[in-house]
Amino acid sequence: MSRLQEDAEALLRTEAAPLCVADPPNGAGVDMFLVGGEIVYISEAKGSQSLRDRLLRKHVSGDDNHACQRAFKEQFLDQVLRREHIKANAYARWLEVL
């Protein structure tokens, strides 16, 4: 089995955490954004961007052009309401990759 396949399977085995209480590490890795149990977005955190930064700053509080913000933009035109909805309804999985 390849390292990529091993990492993908490990990511899918991790417990999904609600973003409102998620506590991702400050390291590099891969994250998965879920809404209603469906995978909405998968991204990689590398370099100066940690998993914590991507999940808590970009996914939740990102600008309107971020994929997770765009997913709810039509439903929640007000950015504050949209961010609150994401915090309350979105989940994340992550895998720190060294």
XYZ file of C-alpha atoms in Angstrom:
98
model
C 0.000 0.000 0.000
C 1.372 3.445 -0.895
C 1.979 6.176 1.675
C -0.714 8.312 0.009
C -3.266 5.528 0.312
C -2.271 4.891 3.932
C -2.673 8.591 4.769
C -6.049 8.790 2.978
C -7.346 5.783 4.888
C -6.006 7.172 8.169
C -7.768 10.504 7.512
C -11.067 8.717 6.874
C -10.689 6.809 10.159
C -10.251 9.941 12.263
C -13.197 11.203 14.274
C -14.938 14.221 12.758
C -14.975 17.130 15.218
C -17.463 20.008 15.182
C -15.587 23.155 14.135
C -16.977 24.995 17.167
C -14.856 22.762 19.445
C -12.154 21.503 17.057
C -8.609 21.640 18.412
C -6.328 20.858 15.459
C -2.542 20.864 15.886
C -0.200 23.593 14.698
C 1.576 21.203 12.329
C 1.282 20.494 8.625
C -1.160 17.958 7.267
C -4.384 17.308 5.419
C -7.860 18.360 6.483
C -11.368 17.459 5.423
C -14.375 19.765 5.811
C -17.779 18.045 6.208
C -21.374 19.255 6.332
C -24.206 16.845 7.024
C -21.745 13.964 6.873
C -20.799 14.827 3.286
C -17.263 15.793 2.319
C -17.352 19.386 1.071
C -13.673 20.213 0.791
C -10.241 18.645 1.273
C -7.117 20.753 1.611
C -3.473 20.577 2.545
C -1.810 22.692 5.206
C 1.890 23.104 4.584
C 4.654 25.593 5.085
C 3.646 28.449 7.370
C -0.024 27.416 7.297
C -0.833 24.945 10.041
C -3.873 22.714 10.293
C -5.112 25.001 13.070
C -4.754 28.044 10.815
C -6.534 26.400 7.867
C -9.397 24.923 9.850
C -10.128 27.682 12.323
C -9.109 30.779 10.408
C -9.540 29.963 6.722
C -12.515 27.591 6.811
C -14.494 29.368 9.516
C -13.429 32.993 9.254
C -12.092 33.155 5.718
C -13.055 35.736 3.165
C -15.987 35.257 0.791
C -13.761 33.661 -1.863
C -12.756 30.711 0.323
C -14.429 27.454 -0.767
C -16.159 26.884 2.562
C -17.522 30.416 2.618
C -18.708 30.100 -0.998
C -20.569 26.897 -0.138
C -22.952 28.882 2.091
C -22.808 32.337 0.496
C -26.191 32.124 -1.251
C -27.901 30.674 1.806
C -26.339 33.207 4.205
C -25.605 36.544 2.568
C -24.568 38.055 5.896
C -20.984 36.974 6.591
C -21.418 36.908 10.384
C -24.462 34.612 10.133
C -22.615 32.442 7.614
C -19.632 32.036 9.936
C -21.904 31.147 12.851
C -23.663 28.564 10.673
C -20.333 27.021 9.675
C -19.185 26.862 13.315
C -22.450 25.223 14.383
C -22.945 22.794 11.482
C -19.599 21.940 9.940
C -17.213 19.215 11.031
C -13.579 18.567 10.266
C -11.188 15.666 10.141
C -7.457 16.163 10.002
C -4.281 14.184 9.806
C -0.968 15.678 10.814
C 1.703 14.662 8.311
C 5.324 15.122 9.275
